[in-house]
Coordinates of C-alpha atoms in Angstrom, one line a residue:
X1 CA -24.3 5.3 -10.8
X2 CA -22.0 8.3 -10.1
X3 CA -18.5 8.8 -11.6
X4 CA -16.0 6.8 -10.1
X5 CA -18.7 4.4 -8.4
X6 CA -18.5 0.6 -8.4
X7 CA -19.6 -0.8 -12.0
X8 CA -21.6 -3.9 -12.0
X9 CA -19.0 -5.9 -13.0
X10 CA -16.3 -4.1 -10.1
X11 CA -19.2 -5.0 -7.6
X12 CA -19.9 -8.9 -8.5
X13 CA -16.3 -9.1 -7.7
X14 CA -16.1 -7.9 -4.6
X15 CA -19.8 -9.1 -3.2
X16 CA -19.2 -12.4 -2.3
X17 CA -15.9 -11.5 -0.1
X18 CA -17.6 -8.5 2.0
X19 CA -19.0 -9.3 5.8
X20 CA -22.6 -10.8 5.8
X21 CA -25.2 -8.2 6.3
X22 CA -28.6 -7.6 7.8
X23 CA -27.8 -9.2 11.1
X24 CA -29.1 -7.5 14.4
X25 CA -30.8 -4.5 13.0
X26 CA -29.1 -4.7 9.6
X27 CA -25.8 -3.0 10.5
X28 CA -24.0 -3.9 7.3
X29 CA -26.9 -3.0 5.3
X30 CA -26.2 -2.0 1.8
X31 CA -22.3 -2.4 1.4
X32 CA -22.2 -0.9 -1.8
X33 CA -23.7 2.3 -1.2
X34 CA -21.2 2.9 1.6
X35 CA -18.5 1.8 -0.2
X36 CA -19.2 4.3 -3.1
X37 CA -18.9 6.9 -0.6
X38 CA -15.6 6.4 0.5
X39 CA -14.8 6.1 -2.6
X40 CA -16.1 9.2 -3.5
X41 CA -14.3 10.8 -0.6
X42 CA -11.1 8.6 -1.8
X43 CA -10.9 10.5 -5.3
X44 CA -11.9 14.0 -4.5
X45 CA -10.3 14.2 -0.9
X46 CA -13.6 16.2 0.7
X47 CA -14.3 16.1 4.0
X48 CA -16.4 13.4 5.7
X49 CA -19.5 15.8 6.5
X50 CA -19.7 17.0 3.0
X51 CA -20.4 13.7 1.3
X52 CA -23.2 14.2 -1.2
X53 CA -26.8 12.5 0.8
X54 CA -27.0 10.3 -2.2
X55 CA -24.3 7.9 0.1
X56 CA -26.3 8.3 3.1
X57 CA -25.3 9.4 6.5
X58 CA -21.8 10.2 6.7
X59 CA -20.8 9.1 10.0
X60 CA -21.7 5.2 8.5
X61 CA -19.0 5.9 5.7
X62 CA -16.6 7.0 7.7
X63 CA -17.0 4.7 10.5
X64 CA -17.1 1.6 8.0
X65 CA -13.9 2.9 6.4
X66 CA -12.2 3.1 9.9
X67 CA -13.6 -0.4 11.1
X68 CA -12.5 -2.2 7.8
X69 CA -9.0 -0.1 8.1
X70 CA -8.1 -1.2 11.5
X71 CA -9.4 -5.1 10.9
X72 CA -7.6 -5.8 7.7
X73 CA -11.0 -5.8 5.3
X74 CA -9.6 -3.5 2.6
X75 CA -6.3 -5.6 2.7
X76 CA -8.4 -9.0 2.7
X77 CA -10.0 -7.4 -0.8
X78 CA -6.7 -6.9 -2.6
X79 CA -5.4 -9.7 -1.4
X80 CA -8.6 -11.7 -3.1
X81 CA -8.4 -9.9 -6.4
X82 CA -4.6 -10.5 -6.8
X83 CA -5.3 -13.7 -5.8
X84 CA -7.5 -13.8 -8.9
X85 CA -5.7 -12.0 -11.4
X86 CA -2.4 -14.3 -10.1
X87 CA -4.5 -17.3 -10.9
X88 CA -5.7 -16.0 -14.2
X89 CA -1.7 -15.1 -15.3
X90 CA -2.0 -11.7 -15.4
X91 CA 0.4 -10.7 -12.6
X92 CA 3.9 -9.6 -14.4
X93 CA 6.2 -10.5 -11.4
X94 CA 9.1 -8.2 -12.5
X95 CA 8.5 -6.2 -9.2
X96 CA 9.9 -2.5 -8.8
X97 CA 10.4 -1.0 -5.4
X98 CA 10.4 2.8 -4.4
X99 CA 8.3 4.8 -2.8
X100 CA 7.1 8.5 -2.5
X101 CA 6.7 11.3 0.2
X102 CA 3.0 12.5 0.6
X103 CA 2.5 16.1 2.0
X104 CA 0.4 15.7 5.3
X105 CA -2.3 18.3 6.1
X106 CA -2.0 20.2 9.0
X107 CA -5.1 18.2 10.1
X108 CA -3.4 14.8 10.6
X109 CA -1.4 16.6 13.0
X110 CA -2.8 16.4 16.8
X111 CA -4.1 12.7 17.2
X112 CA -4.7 11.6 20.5
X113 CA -1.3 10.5 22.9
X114 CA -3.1 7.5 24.2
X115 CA -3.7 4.9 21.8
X116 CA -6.4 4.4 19.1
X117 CA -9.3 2.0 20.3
X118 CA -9.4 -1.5 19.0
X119 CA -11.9 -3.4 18.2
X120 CA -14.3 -4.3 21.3
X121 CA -16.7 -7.0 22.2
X122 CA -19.9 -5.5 20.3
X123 CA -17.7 -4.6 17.3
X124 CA -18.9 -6.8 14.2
X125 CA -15.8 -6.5 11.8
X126 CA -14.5 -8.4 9.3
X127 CA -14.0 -12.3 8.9
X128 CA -10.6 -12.1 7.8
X129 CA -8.2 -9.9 9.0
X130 CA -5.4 -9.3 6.5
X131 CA -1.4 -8.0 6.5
X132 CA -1.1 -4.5 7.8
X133 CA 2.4 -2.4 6.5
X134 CA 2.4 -0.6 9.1
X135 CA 4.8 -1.5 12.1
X136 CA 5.3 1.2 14.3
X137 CA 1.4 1.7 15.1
X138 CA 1.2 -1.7 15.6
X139 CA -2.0 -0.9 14.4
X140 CA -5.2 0.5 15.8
X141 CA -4.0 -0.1 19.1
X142 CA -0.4 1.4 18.4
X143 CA 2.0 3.7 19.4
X144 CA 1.2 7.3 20.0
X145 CA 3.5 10.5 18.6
X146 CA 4.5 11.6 15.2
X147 CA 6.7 8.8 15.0
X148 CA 4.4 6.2 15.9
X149 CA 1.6 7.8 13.3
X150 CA 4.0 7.8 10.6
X151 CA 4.6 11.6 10.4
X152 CA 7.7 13.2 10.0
X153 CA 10.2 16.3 8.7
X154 CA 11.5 16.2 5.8
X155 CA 12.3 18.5 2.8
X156 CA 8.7 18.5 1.9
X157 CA 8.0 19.7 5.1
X158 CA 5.4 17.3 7.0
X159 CA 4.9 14.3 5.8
X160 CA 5.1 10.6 5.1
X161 CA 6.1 8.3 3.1
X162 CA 4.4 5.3 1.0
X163 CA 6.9 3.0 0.2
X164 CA 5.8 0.2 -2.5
X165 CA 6.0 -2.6 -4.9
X166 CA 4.6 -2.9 -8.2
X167 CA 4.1 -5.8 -10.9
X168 CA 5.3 -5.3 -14.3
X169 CA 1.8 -3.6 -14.9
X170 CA 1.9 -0.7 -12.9
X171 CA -0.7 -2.3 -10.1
X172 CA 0.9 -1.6 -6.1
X173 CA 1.6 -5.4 -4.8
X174 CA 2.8 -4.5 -1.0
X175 CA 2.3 -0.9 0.5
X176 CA 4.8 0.3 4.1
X177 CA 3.8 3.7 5.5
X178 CA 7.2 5.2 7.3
X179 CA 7.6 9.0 8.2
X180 CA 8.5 10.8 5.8
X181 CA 12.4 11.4 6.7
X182 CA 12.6 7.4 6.9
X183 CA 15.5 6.4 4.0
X184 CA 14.3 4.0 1.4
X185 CA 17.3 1.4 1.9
X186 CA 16.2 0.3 5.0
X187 CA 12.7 -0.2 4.5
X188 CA 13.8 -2.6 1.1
X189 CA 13.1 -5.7 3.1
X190 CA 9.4 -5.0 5.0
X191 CA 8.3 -4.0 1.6
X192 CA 8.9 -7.0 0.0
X193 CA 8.0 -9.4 2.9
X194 CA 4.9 -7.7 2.3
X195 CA 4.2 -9.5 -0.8
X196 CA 2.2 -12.1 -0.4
X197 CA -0.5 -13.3 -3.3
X198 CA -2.8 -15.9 -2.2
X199 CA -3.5 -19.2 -4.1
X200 CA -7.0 -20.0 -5.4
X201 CA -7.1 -23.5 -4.0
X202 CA -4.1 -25.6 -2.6
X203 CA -1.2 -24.4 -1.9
X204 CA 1.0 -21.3 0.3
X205 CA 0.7 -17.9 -1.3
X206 CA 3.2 -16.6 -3.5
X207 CA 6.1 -14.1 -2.0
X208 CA 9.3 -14.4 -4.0
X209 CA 9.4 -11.9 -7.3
X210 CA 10.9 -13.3 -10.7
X211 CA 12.9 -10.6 -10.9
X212 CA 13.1 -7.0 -8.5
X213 CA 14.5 -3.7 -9.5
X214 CA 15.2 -0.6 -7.3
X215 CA 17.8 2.3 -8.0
X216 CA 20.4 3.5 -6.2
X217 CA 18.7 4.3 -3.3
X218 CA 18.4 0.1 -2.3
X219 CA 22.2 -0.4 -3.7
X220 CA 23.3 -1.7 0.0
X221 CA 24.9 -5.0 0.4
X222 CA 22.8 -6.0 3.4
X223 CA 19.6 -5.5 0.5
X224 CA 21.7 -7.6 -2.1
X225 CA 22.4 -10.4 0.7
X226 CA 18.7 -10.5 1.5
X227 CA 17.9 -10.9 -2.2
X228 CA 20.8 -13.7 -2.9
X229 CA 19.4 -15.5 0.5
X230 CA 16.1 -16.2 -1.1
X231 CA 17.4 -16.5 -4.5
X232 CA 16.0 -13.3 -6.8
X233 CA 17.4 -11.6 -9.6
X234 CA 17.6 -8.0 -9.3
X235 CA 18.8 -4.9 -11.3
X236 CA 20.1 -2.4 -9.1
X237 CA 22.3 -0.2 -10.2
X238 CA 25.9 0.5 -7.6
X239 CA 26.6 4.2 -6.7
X240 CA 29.8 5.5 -8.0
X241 CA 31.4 5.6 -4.4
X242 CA 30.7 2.1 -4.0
X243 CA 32.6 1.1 -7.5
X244 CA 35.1 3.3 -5.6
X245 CA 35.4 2.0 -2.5
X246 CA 35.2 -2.0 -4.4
X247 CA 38.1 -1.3 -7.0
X248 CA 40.6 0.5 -4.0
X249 CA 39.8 -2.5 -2.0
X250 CA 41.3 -5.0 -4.5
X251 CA 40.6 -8.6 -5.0
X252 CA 39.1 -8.0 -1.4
X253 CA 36.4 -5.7 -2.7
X254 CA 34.6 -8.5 -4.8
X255 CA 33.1 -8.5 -8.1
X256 CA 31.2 -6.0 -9.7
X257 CA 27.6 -6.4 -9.6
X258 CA 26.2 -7.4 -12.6
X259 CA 23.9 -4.6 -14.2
X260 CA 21.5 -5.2 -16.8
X261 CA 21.0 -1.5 -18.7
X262 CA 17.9 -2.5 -20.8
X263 CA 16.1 -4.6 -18.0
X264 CA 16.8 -1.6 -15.6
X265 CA 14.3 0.6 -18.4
X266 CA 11.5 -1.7 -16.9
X267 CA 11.6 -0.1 -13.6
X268 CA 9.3 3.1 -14.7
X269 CA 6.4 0.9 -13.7
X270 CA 6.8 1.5 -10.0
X271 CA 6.5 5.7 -11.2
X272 CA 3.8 4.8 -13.0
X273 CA 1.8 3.2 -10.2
X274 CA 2.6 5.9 -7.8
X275 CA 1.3 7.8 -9.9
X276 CA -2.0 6.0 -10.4
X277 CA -2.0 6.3 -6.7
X278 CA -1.5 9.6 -6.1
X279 CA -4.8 10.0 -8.8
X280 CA -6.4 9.7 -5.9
X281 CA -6.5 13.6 -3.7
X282 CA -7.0 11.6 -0.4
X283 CA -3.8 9.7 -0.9
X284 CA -2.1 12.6 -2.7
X285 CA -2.4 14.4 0.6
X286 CA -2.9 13.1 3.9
X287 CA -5.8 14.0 5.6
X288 CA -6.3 11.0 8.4
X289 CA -4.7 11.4 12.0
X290 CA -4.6 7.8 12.4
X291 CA -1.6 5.9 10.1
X292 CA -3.8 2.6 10.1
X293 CA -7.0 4.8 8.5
X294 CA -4.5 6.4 6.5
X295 CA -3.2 2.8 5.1
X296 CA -6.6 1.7 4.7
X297 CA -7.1 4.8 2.4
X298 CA -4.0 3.9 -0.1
X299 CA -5.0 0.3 0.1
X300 CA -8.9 1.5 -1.1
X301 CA -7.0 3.4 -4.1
X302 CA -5.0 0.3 -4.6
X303 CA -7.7 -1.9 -5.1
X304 CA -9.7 0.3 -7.6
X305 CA -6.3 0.2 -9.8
X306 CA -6.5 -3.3 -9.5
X307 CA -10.3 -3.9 -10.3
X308 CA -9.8 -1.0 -13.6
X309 CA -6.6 -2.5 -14.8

């Protein structure tokens, strides 16, 4: 076993969820092998043709890492282990949002206009397809353009943006790829209706946070609304023109929100888990044309922090 390949333990985990294998011709032969690959590739952010032999040949790994990208596989893991770890307690649903802007190579530029094939008739994929974050792809069979690929100008020059929640233990629960001049305000919402923990058993899976904290870039009053309507707490703090605008406004401008100073302190866990993430060089930088492969990468990442944590 390499460094940063599946232990033992990592792999009985996952084994029992994965696609059967050794049907016509043994296509899915060896799932673990493969999967050690991309992670390998995941970590050190190579390129696909200079994966070490020891992972075999490395069209399979890349071609198993796009399939299980565009069919929800890699989501249908995390979903499973959270599922898990929710069952076993060990989910700390004080959930912080933000997100961060990831450089993009100058070789995820130039994807094709017309849109990415989807799966066909012969295609054996996965036999569950999970939640994918990102909406303006559509996914595999998406839009076309920067836009569309969730790339974009910003300060950092090209790029896009991961936008996330974490648990109270620094582990991503609900990943949304934007381009990277995208504000974080808007985008408060998709990331939380992303969270969704499945029960082990009976019963719907589990959406609503005990408590959510964001800074000042989420401080609108549409976000608040949407958080009153489904009844969370949150700690977000109110920009200074907005205690402005409220106290010129007079009994019309409403009460102040309430702000909990010490709570608020629990909100480095989302730095921390982006950091975690960003661990990983082919999520630090963006190397994939294709936002869908892309998402698939950051949910791999995502799943190792969950399996090590």
């Amino acid at each position: 076993m390499g460094r940063g390949d599946l232990t033992n333990a990592e792999w009985d985990r996952l084994e029992s969820f994965l696609p059967p294998g050794g049907a016509r011709g043994g296509r899915w032969s060896d799932h673990r092998r493969v999967i050690n690959g991309v992670l390998y590739r995941v970590r050190t952010g190579v390129q696909w043709r200079d994966l070490p032999e020891r992972f075999g040949p490395w069209e399979t790994v890349y071609k198993r890492h796009r399939r299980w990208s565009a069919d929800g596989t890699w989501t249908m893991l995390l979903s499973r282990i959270q599922a898990a770890e929710d069952a076993a307690g060990q989910i700390d649903w004080d959930v912080s949002v933000d997100s961060t802007a990831v450089r993009a190579h100058q070789h995820a530029a130039g994807a094709r206009k017309a849109p990415a094939r989807g799966p066909s008739k012969g295609d054996r994929w996965g036999d569950e397809p999970g939640r994918s974050g990102v909406e303006e792809t559509g996914g595999p069979a998406g839009g076309s353009g920067q836009i569309g690929e969730c790339l974009g100008r910003s300060r950092g020059g090209f790029t896009t943006k991961i936008h996330l929640a974490a648990d109270g233990r620094c582990r991503p629960l609900a990943l949304v790829l934007t381009p990277g001049h995208y504000g974080d305000g808007p985008q408060f919402e998709r990331v939380l209706e992303q969270v969704s923990v499945p029960r082990i058993g009976v019963g719907r899976p589990r959406t609503r946070p005990d408590h959510v904290l964001a800074d000042k870039a989420y401080t609108s009053r549409k976000n608040r609304r949407y958080l009153r309507r489904r009844g969370i707490r949150h700690t977000i703090p109110e920009r200074l023109d907005q205690q402005r605008h409220r106290k010129n406004r007079g009994s019309r401008g409403g009460r102040p929100t309430g702000f909990d100073s010490e709570r608020y302190k629990k909100r480095n866990t989302v730095e921390r888990a982006i950091n975690r993430l960003k661990g990983f060089r082919a999520v630090a930088t963006r190397y994939e044309k294709r936002a869908y492969i892309y998402l698939g990468t950051v949910t791999l990442a995502a799943l190792v922090i969950w399996l090590r944590t």
